[in-house]
XYZ file of C-alpha atoms in Angstrom:
244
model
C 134.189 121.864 155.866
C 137.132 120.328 153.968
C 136.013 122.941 150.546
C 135.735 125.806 153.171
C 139.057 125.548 154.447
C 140.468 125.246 150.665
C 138.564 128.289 149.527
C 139.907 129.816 152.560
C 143.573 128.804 151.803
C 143.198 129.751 148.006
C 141.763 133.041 149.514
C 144.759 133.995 151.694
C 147.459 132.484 148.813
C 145.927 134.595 146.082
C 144.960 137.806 148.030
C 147.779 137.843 150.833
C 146.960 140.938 151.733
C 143.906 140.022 153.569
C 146.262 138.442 156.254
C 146.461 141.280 157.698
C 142.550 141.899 157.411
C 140.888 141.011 161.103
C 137.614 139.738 159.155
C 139.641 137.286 157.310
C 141.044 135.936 160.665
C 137.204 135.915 162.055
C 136.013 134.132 158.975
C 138.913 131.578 159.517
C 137.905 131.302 163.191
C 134.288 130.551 162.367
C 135.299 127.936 160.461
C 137.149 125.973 162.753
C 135.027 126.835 165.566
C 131.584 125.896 164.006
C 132.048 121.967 163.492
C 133.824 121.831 167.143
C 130.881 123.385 168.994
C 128.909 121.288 167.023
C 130.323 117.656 167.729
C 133.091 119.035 170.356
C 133.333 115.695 172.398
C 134.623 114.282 168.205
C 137.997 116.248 167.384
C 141.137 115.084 169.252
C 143.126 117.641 171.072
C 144.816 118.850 167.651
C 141.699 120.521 166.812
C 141.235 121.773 169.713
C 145.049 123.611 169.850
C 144.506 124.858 166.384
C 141.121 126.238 167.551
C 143.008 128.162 170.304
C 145.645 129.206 168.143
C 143.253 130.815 165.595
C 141.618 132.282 168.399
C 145.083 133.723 169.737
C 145.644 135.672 165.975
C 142.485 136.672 166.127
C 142.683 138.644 169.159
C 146.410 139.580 168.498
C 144.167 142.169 166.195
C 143.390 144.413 169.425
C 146.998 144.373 170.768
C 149.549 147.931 170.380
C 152.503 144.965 169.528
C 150.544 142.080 167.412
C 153.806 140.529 166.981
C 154.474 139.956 170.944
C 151.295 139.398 171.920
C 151.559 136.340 169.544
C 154.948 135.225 170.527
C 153.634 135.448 174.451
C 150.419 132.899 173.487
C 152.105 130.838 171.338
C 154.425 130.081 174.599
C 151.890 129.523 177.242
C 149.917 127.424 174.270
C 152.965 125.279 174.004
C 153.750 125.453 177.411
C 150.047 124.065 178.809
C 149.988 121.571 176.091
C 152.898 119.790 177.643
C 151.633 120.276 180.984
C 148.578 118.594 180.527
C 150.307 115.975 178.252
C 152.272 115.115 181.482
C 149.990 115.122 184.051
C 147.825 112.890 181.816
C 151.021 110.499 181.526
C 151.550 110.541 185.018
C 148.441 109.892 186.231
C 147.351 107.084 183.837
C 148.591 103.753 185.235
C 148.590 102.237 181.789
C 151.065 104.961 180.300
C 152.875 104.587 183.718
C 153.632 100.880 183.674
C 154.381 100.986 179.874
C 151.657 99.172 178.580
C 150.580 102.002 176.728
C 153.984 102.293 174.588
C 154.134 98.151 174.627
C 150.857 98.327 172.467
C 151.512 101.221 169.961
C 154.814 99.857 169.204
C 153.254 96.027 168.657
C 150.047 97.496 166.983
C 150.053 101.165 165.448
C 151.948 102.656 162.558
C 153.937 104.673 162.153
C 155.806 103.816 165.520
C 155.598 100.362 164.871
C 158.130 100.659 162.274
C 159.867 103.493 163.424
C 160.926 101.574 166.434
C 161.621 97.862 164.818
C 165.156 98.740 165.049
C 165.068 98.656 168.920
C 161.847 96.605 169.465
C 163.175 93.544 167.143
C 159.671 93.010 165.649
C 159.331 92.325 161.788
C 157.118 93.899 159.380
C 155.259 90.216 159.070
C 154.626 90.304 163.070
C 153.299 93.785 162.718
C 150.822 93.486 160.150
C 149.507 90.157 162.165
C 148.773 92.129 164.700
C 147.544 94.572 163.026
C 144.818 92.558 161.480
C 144.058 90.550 165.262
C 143.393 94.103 166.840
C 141.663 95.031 163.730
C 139.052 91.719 163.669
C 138.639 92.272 167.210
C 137.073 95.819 167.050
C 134.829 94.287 164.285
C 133.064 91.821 166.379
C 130.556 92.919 169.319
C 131.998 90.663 172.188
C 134.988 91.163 174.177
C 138.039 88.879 173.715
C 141.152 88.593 174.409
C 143.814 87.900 171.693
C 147.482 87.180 171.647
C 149.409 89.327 170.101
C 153.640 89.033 168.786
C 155.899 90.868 170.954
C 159.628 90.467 170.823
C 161.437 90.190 174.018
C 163.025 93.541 173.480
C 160.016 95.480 173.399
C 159.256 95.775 176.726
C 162.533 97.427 177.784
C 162.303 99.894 174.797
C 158.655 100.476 175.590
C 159.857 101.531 179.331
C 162.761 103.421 178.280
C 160.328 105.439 175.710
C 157.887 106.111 177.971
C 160.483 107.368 181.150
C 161.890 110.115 178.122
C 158.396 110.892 176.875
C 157.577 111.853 180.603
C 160.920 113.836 181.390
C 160.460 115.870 177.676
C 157.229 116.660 178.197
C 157.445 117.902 181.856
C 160.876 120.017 180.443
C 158.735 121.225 177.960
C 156.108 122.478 180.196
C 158.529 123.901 182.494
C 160.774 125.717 180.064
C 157.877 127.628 178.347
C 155.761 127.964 181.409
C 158.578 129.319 183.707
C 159.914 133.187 183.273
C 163.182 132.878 182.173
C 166.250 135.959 182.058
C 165.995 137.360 178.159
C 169.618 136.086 177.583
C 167.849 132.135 178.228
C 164.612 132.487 176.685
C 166.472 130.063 173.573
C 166.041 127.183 175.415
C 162.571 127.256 175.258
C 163.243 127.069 171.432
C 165.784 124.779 171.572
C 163.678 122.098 173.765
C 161.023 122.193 171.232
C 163.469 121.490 168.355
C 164.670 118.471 170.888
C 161.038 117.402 171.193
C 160.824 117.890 167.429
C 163.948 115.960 166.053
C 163.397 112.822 168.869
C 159.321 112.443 169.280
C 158.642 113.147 166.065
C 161.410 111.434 164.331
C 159.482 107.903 166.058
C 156.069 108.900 166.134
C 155.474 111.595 162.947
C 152.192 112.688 163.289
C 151.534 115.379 160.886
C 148.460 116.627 162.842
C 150.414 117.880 165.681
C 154.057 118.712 164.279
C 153.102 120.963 162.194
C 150.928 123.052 164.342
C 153.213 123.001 166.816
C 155.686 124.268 163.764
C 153.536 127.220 163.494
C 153.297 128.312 167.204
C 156.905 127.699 167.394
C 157.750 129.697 164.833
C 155.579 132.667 166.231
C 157.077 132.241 169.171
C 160.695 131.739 168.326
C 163.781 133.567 169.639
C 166.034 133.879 167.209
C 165.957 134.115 163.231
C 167.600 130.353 163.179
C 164.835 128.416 165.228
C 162.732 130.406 163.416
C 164.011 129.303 160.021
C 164.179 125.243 161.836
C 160.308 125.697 162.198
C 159.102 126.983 158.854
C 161.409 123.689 157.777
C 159.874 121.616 160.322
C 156.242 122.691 158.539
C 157.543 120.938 155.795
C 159.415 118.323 156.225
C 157.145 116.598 158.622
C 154.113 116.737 156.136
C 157.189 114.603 153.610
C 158.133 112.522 156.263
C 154.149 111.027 157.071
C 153.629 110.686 153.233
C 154.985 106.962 152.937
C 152.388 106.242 155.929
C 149.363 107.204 154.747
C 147.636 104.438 153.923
């Protein structure tokens, strides 16, 4: 699938004009659409959003104004992606009491390090428990294993997970909500908060830069728009030094 979507790519960068070609756009969907229906309890939601978004400029094909019809499902897309980000968050008691955040920051990277400014844990402690979570998926029995956390992480792990849940429900409000034309920025606006907070702790490629895309469809105003195709970008740079 991997040389498919290249050939597809070196398709649309040589021949641009078949961006504008609804059997292009069909071929593209097919391709993402094929390996989800196949395994589609596999791909995490990412795939899943890209899936719909292909879907959305497919079908943008059969609208009078391609253009707006794009902008309007790029907005609910955003918009129930937050929802359901929040009411997962709210209704999972081990995102609610923190534990959630208390283990990606003492376990995980890239918010590990991202947050060892606040969470006082060293790169040493880190990579120790990195390797204890790591030996215990290898074995068949459950344990339990101790793992180094700072007494400052659990206040930062609350604190980050009480402004993950307020974002996310703003989020979901701001796009979801009909808002007067002159106020329809702070939808874009929001998602450049999400973007320049979330993402500057937890950059995850996979995400930021679809959500780049959709914003930029979406976008208000030839400035967010221009923050978005940047946002493409620079998040791709940012993830490099954390790939392996």
């Amino acid at each position: 699938m991997q040389t498919i979507y290249a050939c597809l790519l070196a398709v649309a960068i040589l021949l641009r004009q078949v961006l504008h070609e609804q059997v292009f756009w069909f071929t593209v969907l097919l391709a993402a659409a094929l390996p989800v229906a196949n395994n589609w309890w596999v791909p995490g939601g990412h795939t899943f959003l890209l899936l719909y978004w292909i879907c959305a400029v497919f079908l943008s094909f059969f609208a009078r104004d391609q253009r707006g019809m794009l902008a309007v499902s790029g907005r609910y897309l955003i918009g129930a992606t937050f929802l359901f980000a929040a009411l997962w968050k709210f209704i999972s008691p081990e995102f609610l009491d923190g534990t959630t955040m208390r283990y990606f920051m003492s376990t995980t990277i890239p918010i590990g390090v991202t947050t060892q400014p606040v969470t006082g844990l060293t790169q040493d402690q880190l990579q120790h428990n990195i390797q204890t979570i790591t030996s215990l998926l290898n074995q068949s029995s459950t344990l339990t294993v101790p793992l180094i956390r700072p007494p400052n992480i659990a206040l930062t792990a609350e604190v980050f997970t009480r402004l993950t849940q307020v974002l996310e429900v703003a989020l979901a409000v701001v796009f979801l909500a009909p808002l007067p034309r002159h106020r329809v920025v702070w939808r874009d606006l929001a998602l450049i908060l999400f973007f320049i907070t979330a993402y500057s702790v937890l950059p995850v490629p996979s995400f930021a830069v679809l959500l780049a895309c959709i914003g930029f469809a979406s976008a208000s105003s030839p400035v967010t728009r221009a923050f978005f195709v940047l946002a493409f970008f620079l998040w791709q740079l940012i993830t490099l030094p954390f790939g392996s």
